[in-house]
DNA sequence: CCTTGACTTGGAGTTAACTCCAAGTATCAA
DNA sequence: TTGATACTTGGAGTTAACTCCAAGTCAAGG
């Protein structure tokens, strides 16, 4: 598969795909005789996983570390697992944070719906400062 | 309350508090005779709300827009409500995205736990490229 | 009176993660 | 053969959201 095909299939720009490879987030992709990338199914699956992680906010750095360990063989299994566990923790607490915000948003929206004008309307007294 | 007190109480740096005020995320805080900020309880409540939204990833831009409308009075109530609803949608879909990632992470971790070495170990064949 | 320390402002610098660009090469249709 | 198109690389530019800094002011302690 060419970079354009992978880009379309997965939904990451060619620039992003090349960038990911440069920084080691994607293991080096094989090239044909004239240096053009030829992605395998395996590459695609990995890229798709990376996309999923990135869109959830997992940091590039953590993923690069994981790939690096992956390429060092079986002695790194435990370290890799730890990375995954750590990232899961981070995701979980991030989701909790978002759910707290969600609740507050919903509460405010409800205030607006009941025409009970919300508390921060008191801030209006500050309007003359603008 | 001084900026140092608010900073400590809420957990945002004085620099961030000044920055938020500069860009209009916090309505202008009153100053004493010598130009030093004197935060009210109201200010604090608002800042705390902003912190909650920001830590959930709500964009500064949307919050600034909300504050701006707030200071324009009651004709903007509907517009403000729409902003809140839009942000709630965004948060929801973001949470869903993260939960998908969470599931994949958990699945991978389980693979590691059962010593069923994970699929991407096939990527190891690329290790010689490094 | 002088220094210390907390504050003020406007503006420059930083970080993560892209995103774009220039210069060069290869392939392919006309 | 000659563009046009798609790719290559390394490096520069962009964006959001801070974070830091320099230069200045002011109140309080010694």
PDB file of C-alpha atoms (C1' of nucleotides) in Angstrom:
ATOM      1  CA  UNK A   1       0.000   0.000   0.000  1.00  0.00           C
ATOM      2  CA  UNK A   2       1.247   3.490  -0.802  1.00  0.00           C
ATOM      3  CA  UNK A   3       1.262   6.299   1.696  1.00  0.00           C
ATOM      4  CA  UNK A   4      -1.707   7.910  -0.051  1.00  0.00           C
ATOM      5  CA  UNK A   5      -3.746   4.726   0.259  1.00  0.00           C
ATOM      6  CA  UNK A   6      -2.909   4.285   3.924  1.00  0.00           C
ATOM      7  CA  UNK A   7      -3.638   7.934   4.541  1.00  0.00           C
ATOM      8  CA  UNK A   8      -7.077   7.614   3.033  1.00  0.00           C
ATOM      9  CA  UNK A   9      -7.837   4.275   4.634  1.00  0.00           C
ATOM     10  CA  UNK A  10      -6.846   5.307   8.143  1.00  0.00           C
ATOM     11  CA  UNK A  11      -7.495   8.988   8.099  1.00  0.00           C
ATOM     12  CA  UNK A  12      -4.082  10.393   8.926  1.00  0.00           C
ATOM     13  CA  UNK A  13      -2.356  12.764   6.520  1.00  0.00           C
ATOM     14  CA  UNK A  14       0.710  11.542   4.615  1.00  0.00           C
ATOM     15  CA  UNK A  15       2.664  14.193   6.482  1.00  0.00           C
ATOM     16  CA  UNK A  16       1.559  12.751   9.782  1.00  0.00           C
ATOM     17  CA  UNK A  17       2.430   9.217   8.673  1.00  0.00           C
ATOM     18  CA  UNK A  18       5.912  10.293   7.646  1.00  0.00           C
ATOM     19  CA  UNK A  19       6.273  12.262  10.870  1.00  0.00           C
ATOM     20  CA  UNK A  20       5.257   9.262  12.955  1.00  0.00           C
ATOM     21  CA  UNK A  21       7.819   7.129  11.199  1.00  0.00           C
ATOM     22  CA  UNK A  22      10.534   9.730  11.632  1.00  0.00           C
ATOM     23  CA  UNK A  23      10.054   9.936  15.388  1.00  0.00           C
ATOM     24  CA  UNK A  24       9.833   6.173  15.780  1.00  0.00           C
ATOM     25  CA  UNK A  25       6.141   5.867  16.463  1.00  0.00           C
ATOM     26  CA  UNK A  26       5.813   3.588  13.473  1.00  0.00           C
ATOM     27  CA  UNK A  27       8.620   1.096  12.803  1.00  0.00           C
ATOM     28  CA  UNK A  28      10.457   1.825   9.591  1.00  0.00           C
ATOM     29  CA  UNK A  29       8.254   1.003   6.614  1.00  0.00           C
ATOM     30  CA  UNK A  30       9.795  -0.931   3.743  1.00  0.00           C
ATOM     31  CA  UNK A  31      10.566   0.960   0.512  1.00  0.00           C
ATOM     32  CA  UNK A  32      10.500  -0.198  -3.075  1.00  0.00           C
ATOM     33  CA  UNK A  33      13.422   0.163  -5.472  1.00  0.00           C
ATOM     34  CA  UNK A  34      12.935   3.896  -5.847  1.00  0.00           C
ATOM     35  CA  UNK A  35      12.582   4.615  -2.140  1.00  0.00           C
ATOM     36  CA  UNK A  36       8.800   4.790  -2.008  1.00  0.00           C
ATOM     37  CA  UNK A  37       7.051   3.417   1.088  1.00  0.00           C
ATOM     38  CA  UNK A  38       5.163   0.168   0.712  1.00  0.00           C
ATOM     39  CA  UNK A  39       2.955  -0.414   3.760  1.00  0.00           C
ATOM     40  CA  UNK A  40       1.959  -3.930   4.802  1.00  0.00           C
ATOM     41  CA  UNK A  41      -1.281  -4.991   6.485  1.00  0.00           C
ATOM     42  CA  UNK A  42       0.704  -5.260   9.717  1.00  0.00           C
ATOM     43  CA  UNK A  43       1.874  -1.676   9.389  1.00  0.00           C
ATOM     44  CA  UNK A  44      -1.716  -0.587   8.898  1.00  0.00           C
ATOM     45  CA  UNK A  45      -2.961  -2.387  11.956  1.00  0.00           C
ATOM     46  CA  UNK A  46      -0.294  -0.769  14.037  1.00  0.00           C
ATOM     47  CA  UNK A  47      -1.021   2.666  12.615  1.00  0.00           C
ATOM     48  CA  UNK A  48      -4.671   2.187  13.323  1.00  0.00           C
ATOM     49  CA  UNK A  49      -3.880   1.343  16.926  1.00  0.00           C
ATOM     50  CA  UNK A  50      -1.675   4.403  17.188  1.00  0.00           C
ATOM     51  CA  UNK A  51      -4.432   6.546  15.778  1.00  0.00           C
ATOM     52  CA  UNK A  52      -6.848   5.225  18.349  1.00  0.00           C
ATOM     53  CA  UNK A  53      -4.429   5.946  21.191  1.00  0.00           C
ATOM     54  CA  UNK A  54      -3.573   9.407  19.907  1.00  0.00           C
ATOM     55  CA  UNK A  55      -7.175  10.408  19.441  1.00  0.00           C
ATOM     56  CA  UNK A  56      -7.738   9.453  23.069  1.00  0.00           C
ATOM     57  CA  UNK A  57      -4.871  11.727  24.060  1.00  0.00           C
ATOM     58  CA  UNK A  58      -2.187   9.153  24.823  1.00  0.00           C
ATOM     59  CA  UNK A  59       1.078  11.011  24.432  1.00  0.00           C
ATOM     60  CA  UNK A  60       3.332  10.374  21.482  1.00  0.00           C
ATOM     61  CA  UNK A  61       6.260   9.977  23.864  1.00  0.00           C
ATOM     62  CA  UNK A  62       4.702   7.001  25.666  1.00  0.00           C
ATOM     63  CA  UNK A  63       3.860   5.328  22.388  1.00  0.00           C
ATOM     64  CA  UNK A  64       7.356   5.847  21.029  1.00  0.00           C
ATOM     65  CA  UNK A  65       8.741   4.267  24.161  1.00  0.00           C
ATOM     66  CA  UNK A  66       6.445   1.301  23.677  1.00  0.00           C
ATOM     67  CA  UNK A  67       7.522   0.810  20.063  1.00  0.00           C
ATOM     68  CA  UNK A  68      11.160   1.073  21.038  1.00  0.00           C
ATOM     69  CA  UNK A  69      10.764  -1.631  23.670  1.00  0.00           C
ATOM     70  CA  UNK A  70       8.787  -3.763  21.250  1.00  0.00           C
ATOM     71  CA  UNK A  71      11.739  -3.768  18.903  1.00  0.00           C
ATOM     72  CA  UNK A  72      14.101  -4.854  21.617  1.00  0.00           C
ATOM     73  CA  UNK A  73      12.518  -8.261  21.990  1.00  0.00           C
ATOM     74  CA  UNK A  74      11.089 -10.386  24.733  1.00  0.00           C
ATOM     75  CA  UNK A  75      13.106  -9.079  27.673  1.00  0.00           C
ATOM     76  CA  UNK A  76      11.043  -5.918  27.501  1.00  0.00           C
ATOM     77  CA  UNK A  77       7.643  -7.561  27.893  1.00  0.00           C
ATOM     78  CA  UNK A  78       7.221  -6.517  31.495  1.00  0.00           C
ATOM     79  CA  UNK A  79       8.250  -2.922  30.808  1.00  0.00           C
ATOM     80  CA  UNK A  80       5.823  -2.725  27.918  1.00  0.00           C
ATOM     81  CA  UNK A  81       3.016  -4.036  30.032  1.00  0.00           C
ATOM     82  CA  UNK A  82       3.787  -1.372  32.626  1.00  0.00           C
ATOM     83  CA  UNK A  83       3.518   1.336  30.008  1.00  0.00           C
ATOM     84  CA  UNK A  84       0.131   0.074  28.964  1.00  0.00           C
ATOM     85  CA  UNK A  85      -1.066  -0.081  32.560  1.00  0.00           C
ATOM     86  CA  UNK A  86       0.180   3.419  33.239  1.00  0.00           C
ATOM     87  CA  UNK A  87      -1.570   4.776  30.198  1.00  0.00           C
ATOM     88  CA  UNK A  88      -4.770   3.026  31.192  1.00  0.00           C
ATOM     89  CA  UNK A  89      -4.588   4.733  34.589  1.00  0.00           C
ATOM     90  CA  UNK A  90      -4.087   8.077  32.951  1.00  0.00           C
ATOM     91  CA  UNK A  91      -6.995   7.557  30.625  1.00  0.00           C
ATOM     92  CA  UNK A  92      -9.228   6.537  33.494  1.00  0.00           C
ATOM     93  CA  UNK A  93      -8.496   9.577  35.603  1.00  0.00           C
ATOM     94  CA  UNK A  94      -8.813  11.799  32.574  1.00  0.00           C
ATOM     95  CA  UNK A  95     -12.243  10.356  31.883  1.00  0.00           C
ATOM     96  CA  UNK A  96     -13.251  10.987  35.466  1.00  0.00           C
ATOM     97  CA  UNK A  97     -12.112  14.580  35.162  1.00  0.00           C
ATOM     98  CA  UNK A  98     -14.201  14.976  32.046  1.00  0.00           C
ATOM     99  CA  UNK A  99     -17.214  13.460  33.673  1.00  0.00           C
ATOM    100  CA  UNK A 100     -16.994  15.962  36.497  1.00  0.00           C
ATOM    101  CA  UNK A 101     -16.948  18.765  33.947  1.00  0.00           C
ATOM    102  CA  UNK A 102     -19.819  17.136  32.106  1.00  0.00           C
ATOM    103  CA  UNK A 103     -21.937  17.175  35.235  1.00  0.00           C
ATOM    104  CA  UNK A 104     -21.271  20.828  35.856  1.00  0.00           C
ATOM    105  CA  UNK A 105     -22.092  21.649  32.266  1.00  0.00           C
ATOM    106  CA  UNK A 106     -25.322  19.702  32.453  1.00  0.00           C
ATOM    107  CA  UNK A 107     -26.237  21.481  35.655  1.00  0.00           C
ATOM    108  CA  UNK A 108     -25.683  24.870  34.063  1.00  0.00           C
ATOM    109  CA  UNK A 109     -27.656  23.902  30.983  1.00  0.00           C
ATOM    110  CA  UNK A 110     -30.520  22.856  33.194  1.00  0.00           C
ATOM    111  CA  UNK A 111     -30.386  26.269  34.876  1.00  0.00           C
ATOM    112  CA  UNK A 112     -30.747  27.901  31.496  1.00  0.00           C
ATOM    113  CA  UNK A 113     -33.624  25.613  30.591  1.00  0.00           C
ATOM    114  CA  UNK A 114     -35.627  26.436  33.694  1.00  0.00           C
ATOM    115  CA  UNK A 115     -35.038  30.140  33.066  1.00  0.00           C
ATOM    116  CA  UNK A 116     -33.608  30.282  36.532  1.00  0.00           C
ATOM    117  CA  UNK A 117     -30.858  32.565  35.432  1.00  0.00           C
ATOM    118  CA  UNK A 118     -27.548  31.134  36.499  1.00  0.00           C
ATOM    119  CA  UNK A 119     -25.410  32.197  39.383  1.00  0.00           C
ATOM    120  CA  UNK A 120     -22.616  33.704  37.357  1.00  0.00           C
ATOM    121  CA  UNK A 121     -24.978  36.330  36.071  1.00  0.00           C
ATOM    122  CA  UNK A 122     -23.692  38.233  39.056  1.00  0.00           C
ATOM    123  CA  UNK A 123     -20.565  38.618  37.006  1.00  0.00           C
ATOM    124  CA  UNK A 124     -22.567  40.991  34.872  1.00  0.00           C
ATOM    125  CA  UNK A 125     -21.859  43.683  37.414  1.00  0.00           C
ATOM    126  CA  UNK A 126     -18.371  43.569  36.020  1.00  0.00           C
ATOM    127  CA  UNK A 127     -19.528  44.293  32.509  1.00  0.00           C
ATOM    128  CA  UNK A 128     -18.907  48.025  32.866  1.00  0.00           C
ATOM    129  CA  UNK A 129     -15.232  47.261  33.223  1.00  0.00           C
ATOM    130  CA  UNK A 130     -14.956  46.255  29.620  1.00  0.00           C
TER     131      UNK A 130
ATOM    132  CA  UNK B   1      -7.884  37.938  48.094  1.00  0.00           C
ATOM    133  CA  UNK B   2      -4.500  38.462  46.460  1.00  0.00           C
ATOM    134  CA  UNK B   3      -3.364  36.636  43.357  1.00  0.00           C
ATOM    135  CA  UNK B   4      -1.032  34.478  45.460  1.00  0.00           C
ATOM    136  CA  UNK B   5      -3.887  33.380  47.697  1.00  0.00           C
ATOM    137  CA  UNK B   6      -6.165  32.552  44.796  1.00  0.00           C
ATOM    138  CA  UNK B   7      -3.342  30.748  43.064  1.00  0.00           C
ATOM    139  CA  UNK B   8      -2.775  28.541  46.074  1.00  0.00           C
ATOM    140  CA  UNK B   9      -6.451  28.009  46.810  1.00  0.00           C
ATOM    141  CA  UNK B  10      -7.404  27.032  43.273  1.00  0.00           C
ATOM    142  CA  UNK B  11      -4.201  25.569  41.979  1.00  0.00           C
ATOM    143  CA  UNK B  12      -3.475  27.755  38.990  1.00  0.00           C
ATOM    144  CA  UNK B  13      -0.229  29.716  38.793  1.00  0.00           C
ATOM    145  CA  UNK B  14      -0.352  33.511  39.157  1.00  0.00           C
ATOM    146  CA  UNK B  15       0.920  33.666  35.595  1.00  0.00           C
ATOM    147  CA  UNK B  16      -1.991  31.605  34.401  1.00  0.00           C
ATOM    148  CA  UNK B  17      -4.469  33.748  36.353  1.00  0.00           C
ATOM    149  CA  UNK B  18      -3.079  36.921  34.803  1.00  0.00           C
ATOM    150  CA  UNK B  19      -3.062  35.276  31.402  1.00  0.00           C
ATOM    151  CA  UNK B  20      -6.696  34.235  31.751  1.00  0.00           C
ATOM    152  CA  UNK B  21      -7.661  37.765  32.673  1.00  0.00           C
ATOM    153  CA  UNK B  22      -5.694  39.237  29.784  1.00  0.00           C
ATOM    154  CA  UNK B  23      -7.445  37.091  27.196  1.00  0.00           C
ATOM    155  CA  UNK B  24     -10.871  37.672  28.719  1.00  0.00           C
ATOM    156  CA  UNK B  25     -11.422  34.285  30.233  1.00  0.00           C
ATOM    157  CA  UNK B  26     -11.839  35.918  33.621  1.00  0.00           C
ATOM    158  CA  UNK B  27     -13.688  39.237  33.800  1.00  0.00           C
ATOM    159  CA  UNK B  28     -11.434  42.089  34.866  1.00  0.00           C
ATOM    160  CA  UNK B  29     -10.579  41.722  38.532  1.00  0.00           C
ATOM    161  CA  UNK B  30     -10.778  44.830  40.729  1.00  0.00           C
ATOM    162  CA  UNK B  31      -7.519  46.462  41.810  1.00  0.00           C
ATOM    163  CA  UNK B  32      -6.684  48.332  44.986  1.00  0.00           C
ATOM    164  CA  UNK B  33      -5.206  51.836  45.012  1.00  0.00           C
ATOM    165  CA  UNK B  34      -1.806  50.655  43.888  1.00  0.00           C
ATOM    166  CA  UNK B  35      -3.061  48.471  41.060  1.00  0.00           C
ATOM    167  CA  UNK B  36      -2.906  45.147  42.864  1.00  0.00           C
ATOM    168  CA  UNK B  37      -5.623  42.575  42.122  1.00  0.00           C
ATOM    169  CA  UNK B  38      -8.192  41.959  44.822  1.00  0.00           C
ATOM    170  CA  UNK B  39     -10.215  38.829  43.995  1.00  0.00           C
ATOM    171  CA  UNK B  40     -13.751  38.398  45.335  1.00  0.00           C
ATOM    172  CA  UNK B  41     -15.461  35.125  46.255  1.00  0.00           C
ATOM    173  CA  UNK B  42     -17.401  35.437  42.992  1.00  0.00           C
ATOM    174  CA  UNK B  43     -14.177  35.704  41.040  1.00  0.00           C
ATOM    175  CA  UNK B  44     -12.931  32.575  42.757  1.00  0.00           C
ATOM    176  CA  UNK B  45     -16.024  30.574  41.962  1.00  0.00           C
ATOM    177  CA  UNK B  46     -15.759  31.523  38.352  1.00  0.00           C
ATOM    178  CA  UNK B  47     -12.064  30.681  38.206  1.00  0.00           C
ATOM    179  CA  UNK B  48     -12.760  27.343  39.782  1.00  0.00           C
ATOM    180  CA  UNK B  49     -15.366  26.618  37.116  1.00  0.00           C
ATOM    181  CA  UNK B  50     -12.918  27.628  34.418  1.00  0.00           C
ATOM    182  CA  UNK B  51     -10.298  25.347  35.907  1.00  0.00           C
ATOM    183  CA  UNK B  52     -12.730  22.449  35.858  1.00  0.00           C
ATOM    184  CA  UNK B  53     -13.610  23.084  32.216  1.00  0.00           C
ATOM    185  CA  UNK B  54     -10.002  23.525  31.170  1.00  0.00           C
ATOM    186  CA  UNK B  55      -8.844  20.382  32.897  1.00  0.00           C
ATOM    187  CA  UNK B  56     -11.519  18.518  30.966  1.00  0.00           C
ATOM    188  CA  UNK B  57     -10.130  19.947  27.749  1.00  0.00           C
ATOM    189  CA  UNK B  58     -12.761  22.561  26.955  1.00  0.00           C
ATOM    190  CA  UNK B  59     -11.026  25.060  24.716  1.00  0.00           C
ATOM    191  CA  UNK B  60     -10.093  28.486  26.004  1.00  0.00           C
ATOM    192  CA  UNK B  61     -11.695  30.018  22.944  1.00  0.00           C
ATOM    193  CA  UNK B  62     -15.156  28.642  23.762  1.00  0.00           C
ATOM    194  CA  UNK B  63     -14.905  29.805  27.350  1.00  0.00           C
ATOM    195  CA  UNK B  64     -13.812  33.276  26.316  1.00  0.00           C
ATOM    196  CA  UNK B  65     -16.794  33.454  24.015  1.00  0.00           C
ATOM    197  CA  UNK B  66     -19.057  32.459  26.878  1.00  0.00           C
ATOM    198  CA  UNK B  67     -17.642  35.131  29.202  1.00  0.00           C
ATOM    199  CA  UNK B  68     -17.992  37.740  26.492  1.00  0.00           C
ATOM    200  CA  UNK B  69     -21.642  36.906  25.997  1.00  0.00           C
ATOM    201  CA  UNK B  70     -22.192  36.845  29.734  1.00  0.00           C
ATOM    202  CA  UNK B  71     -21.046  40.426  29.937  1.00  0.00           C
ATOM    203  CA  UNK B  72     -23.419  41.503  27.215  1.00  0.00           C
ATOM    204  CA  UNK B  73     -26.514  40.847  29.298  1.00  0.00           C
ATOM    205  CA  UNK B  74     -29.715  38.906  28.978  1.00  0.00           C
ATOM    206  CA  UNK B  75     -30.137  38.983  25.202  1.00  0.00           C
ATOM    207  CA  UNK B  76     -27.289  36.498  24.969  1.00  0.00           C
ATOM    208  CA  UNK B  77     -28.843  33.834  27.164  1.00  0.00           C
ATOM    209  CA  UNK B  78     -29.802  31.588  24.272  1.00  0.00           C
ATOM    210  CA  UNK B  79     -26.388  31.885  22.645  1.00  0.00           C
ATOM    211  CA  UNK B  80     -24.681  31.045  25.927  1.00  0.00           C
ATOM    212  CA  UNK B  81     -26.851  27.993  26.392  1.00  0.00           C
ATOM    213  CA  UNK B  82     -25.925  26.851  22.902  1.00  0.00           C
ATOM    214  CA  UNK B  83     -22.243  27.105  23.742  1.00  0.00           C
ATOM    215  CA  UNK B  84     -22.739  24.975  26.817  1.00  0.00           C
ATOM    216  CA  UNK B  85     -24.686  22.375  24.867  1.00  0.00           C
ATOM    217  CA  UNK B  86     -22.065  22.267  22.155  1.00  0.00           C
ATOM    218  CA  UNK B  87     -19.307  21.791  24.685  1.00  0.00           C
ATOM    219  CA  UNK B  88     -21.246  19.033  26.376  1.00  0.00           C
ATOM    220  CA  UNK B  89     -21.538  17.232  23.038  1.00  0.00           C
ATOM    221  CA  UNK B  90     -17.845  17.559  22.476  1.00  0.00           C
ATOM    222  CA  UNK B  91     -17.036  16.244  25.911  1.00  0.00           C
ATOM    223  CA  UNK B  92     -19.345  13.295  25.419  1.00  0.00           C
ATOM    224  CA  UNK B  93     -17.847  12.223  22.143  1.00  0.00           C
ATOM    225  CA  UNK B  94     -14.370  12.758  23.508  1.00  0.00           C
ATOM    226  CA  UNK B  95     -15.200  10.488  26.436  1.00  0.00           C
ATOM    227  CA  UNK B  96     -16.483   7.841  24.041  1.00  0.00           C
ATOM    228  CA  UNK B  97     -13.257   8.067  22.077  1.00  0.00           C
ATOM    229  CA  UNK B  98     -11.282   7.564  25.252  1.00  0.00           C
ATOM    230  CA  UNK B  99     -13.361   4.617  26.270  1.00  0.00           C
ATOM    231  CA  UNK B 100     -12.673   2.916  22.991  1.00  0.00           C
ATOM    232  CA  UNK B 101      -8.961   3.402  23.580  1.00  0.00           C
ATOM    233  CA  UNK B 102      -9.367   2.175  27.118  1.00  0.00           C
ATOM    234  CA  UNK B 103     -10.900  -1.052  25.910  1.00  0.00           C
ATOM    235  CA  UNK B 104      -8.083  -1.677  23.490  1.00  0.00           C
ATOM    236  CA  UNK B 105      -5.525  -0.985  26.155  1.00  0.00           C
ATOM    237  CA  UNK B 106      -7.235  -3.349  28.544  1.00  0.00           C
ATOM    238  CA  UNK B 107      -7.346  -6.017  25.892  1.00  0.00           C
ATOM    239  CA  UNK B 108      -3.640  -5.678  25.237  1.00  0.00           C
ATOM    240  CA  UNK B 109      -2.850  -5.750  28.934  1.00  0.00           C
ATOM    241  CA  UNK B 110      -4.833  -8.934  29.246  1.00  0.00           C
ATOM    242  CA  UNK B 111      -2.769 -10.438  26.442  1.00  0.00           C
ATOM    243  CA  UNK B 112       0.368  -9.629  28.365  1.00  0.00           C
ATOM    244  CA  UNK B 113      -1.085 -11.126  31.509  1.00  0.00           C
ATOM    245  CA  UNK B 114      -1.959 -14.426  29.896  1.00  0.00           C
ATOM    246  CA  UNK B 115       1.532 -14.571  28.384  1.00  0.00           C
ATOM    247  CA  UNK B 116      -0.163 -14.927  25.053  1.00  0.00           C
ATOM    248  CA  UNK B 117       2.334 -12.660  23.447  1.00  0.00           C
ATOM    249  CA  UNK B 118       0.512  -9.928  21.587  1.00  0.00           C
ATOM    250  CA  UNK B 119      -0.116  -9.661  17.919  1.00  0.00           C
ATOM    251  CA  UNK B 120       2.199  -6.751  17.274  1.00  0.00           C
ATOM    252  CA  UNK B 121       5.147  -8.859  18.277  1.00  0.00           C
ATOM    253  CA  UNK B 122       5.220  -9.588  14.589  1.00  0.00           C
ATOM    254  CA  UNK B 123       6.571  -6.080  14.298  1.00  0.00           C
ATOM    255  CA  UNK B 124       9.719  -7.448  15.852  1.00  0.00           C
ATOM    256  CA  UNK B 125      10.738  -8.689  12.426  1.00  0.00           C
ATOM    257  CA  UNK B 126      11.367  -5.015  11.732  1.00  0.00           C
ATOM    258  CA  UNK B 127      13.755  -4.683  14.608  1.00  0.00           C
ATOM    259  CA  UNK B 128      16.770  -5.250  12.381  1.00  0.00           C
ATOM    260  CA  UNK B 129      15.932  -2.002  10.663  1.00  0.00           C
ATOM    261  CA  UNK B 130      16.979   0.006  13.665  1.00  0.00           C
TER     262      UNK B 130
ATOM    263  C1'  DC C   1      16.630  56.092  53.788  1.00  0.00           C
ATOM    264  C1'  DC C   2      17.359  51.852  51.791  1.00  0.00           C
ATOM    265  C1'  DT C   3      16.533  47.274  50.662  1.00  0.00           C
ATOM    266  C1'  DT C   4      13.467  43.274  50.197  1.00  0.00           C
ATOM    267  C1'  DG C   5       9.785  41.090  48.270  1.00  0.00           C
ATOM    268  C1'  DA C   6       5.320  40.898  46.055  1.00  0.00           C
ATOM    269  C1'  DC C   7       3.066  42.816  42.741  1.00  0.00           C
ATOM    270  C1'  DT C   8       2.306  45.248  37.965  1.00  0.00           C
ATOM    271  C1'  DT C   9       2.622  45.290  32.590  1.00  0.00           C
ATOM    272  C1'  DG C  10       3.671  43.966  27.811  1.00  0.00           C
ATOM    273  C1'  DG C  11       6.087  40.921  25.315  1.00  0.00           C
ATOM    274  C1'  DA C  12       9.129  37.043  24.345  1.00  0.00           C
ATOM    275  C1'  DG C  13       9.960  32.057  24.882  1.00  0.00           C
ATOM    276  C1'  DT C  14       8.419  27.167  25.383  1.00  0.00           C
ATOM    277  C1'  DT C  15       6.192  22.668  24.424  1.00  0.00           C
ATOM    278  C1'  DA C  16       3.671  19.086  21.962  1.00  0.00           C
ATOM    279  C1'  DA C  17       2.222  17.644  17.902  1.00  0.00           C
ATOM    280  C1'  DC C  18       1.718  18.365  13.893  1.00  0.00           C
ATOM    281  C1'  DT C  19       1.847  20.790   9.088  1.00  0.00           C
ATOM    282  C1'  DC C  20       3.997  22.868   5.386  1.00  0.00           C
ATOM    283  C1'  DC C  21       7.745  23.727   2.197  1.00  0.00           C
ATOM    284  C1'  DA C  22      11.782  23.470  -0.971  1.00  0.00           C
ATOM    285  C1'  DA C  23      14.599  20.819  -3.631  1.00  0.00           C
ATOM    286  C1'  DG C  24      15.213  16.637  -5.740  1.00  0.00           C
ATOM    287  C1'  DT C  25      13.913  12.099  -8.091  1.00  0.00           C
ATOM    288  C1'  DA C  26      11.066   8.643 -10.388  1.00  0.00           C
ATOM    289  C1'  DT C  27       7.057   7.242 -13.280  1.00  0.00           C
ATOM    290  C1'  DC C  28       3.818   7.731 -16.627  1.00  0.00           C
ATOM    291  C1'  DA C  29       0.713   9.752 -20.288  1.00  0.00           C
ATOM    292  C1'  DA C  30       0.860  12.345 -24.646  1.00  0.00           C
TER     293       DA C  30
ATOM    294  C1'  DT D   1      10.911  14.204 -24.900  1.00  0.00           C
ATOM    295  C1'  DT D   2       8.350  16.703 -21.967  1.00  0.00           C
ATOM    296  C1'  DG D   3       5.462  17.954 -18.542  1.00  0.00           C
ATOM    297  C1'  DA D   4       2.498  16.580 -14.784  1.00  0.00           C
ATOM    298  C1'  DT D   5       2.077  13.988 -10.766  1.00  0.00           C
ATOM    299  C1'  DA D   6       3.407  11.505  -6.638  1.00  0.00           C
ATOM    300  C1'  DC D   7       6.754  10.542  -3.978  1.00  0.00           C
ATOM    301  C1'  DT D   8      11.332  11.399  -1.152  1.00  0.00           C
ATOM    302  C1'  DT D   9      14.118  14.070   2.605  1.00  0.00           C
ATOM    303  C1'  DG D  10      15.434  17.473   6.119  1.00  0.00           C
ATOM    304  C1'  DG D  11      14.075  21.433   8.075  1.00  0.00           C
ATOM    305  C1'  DA D  12      11.194  25.464   8.964  1.00  0.00           C
ATOM    306  C1'  DG D  13       6.620  27.199  10.405  1.00  0.00           C
ATOM    307  C1'  DT D  14       2.211  26.874  13.032  1.00  0.00           C
ATOM    308  C1'  DT D  15      -1.094  26.491  16.895  1.00  0.00           C
ATOM    309  C1'  DA D  16      -2.872  26.360  21.589  1.00  0.00           C
ATOM    310  C1'  DA D  17      -2.010  27.318  25.966  1.00  0.00           C
ATOM    311  C1'  DC D  18       0.677  28.518  28.822  1.00  0.00           C
ATOM    312  C1'  DT D  19       5.257  30.146  31.209  1.00  0.00           C
ATOM    313  C1'  DC D  20       8.903  33.121  31.824  1.00  0.00           C
ATOM    314  C1'  DC D  21      11.189  37.567  31.851  1.00  0.00           C
ATOM    315  C1'  DA D  22      12.562  42.503  32.206  1.00  0.00           C
ATOM    316  C1'  DA D  23      11.616  46.734  33.867  1.00  0.00           C
ATOM    317  C1'  DG D  24       9.027  49.275  36.890  1.00  0.00           C
ATOM    318  C1'  DT D  25       6.083  50.400  41.237  1.00  0.00           C
ATOM    319  C1'  DC D  26       4.979  50.239  45.986  1.00  0.00           C
ATOM    320  C1'  DA D  27       4.483  49.033  51.052  1.00  0.00           C
ATOM    321  C1'  DA D  28       6.828  47.494  55.022  1.00  0.00           C
ATOM    322  C1'  DG D  29      10.884  46.259  57.992  1.00  0.00           C
ATOM    323  C1'  DG D  30      15.616  47.497  59.797  1.00  0.00           C
TER     324       DG D  30
END
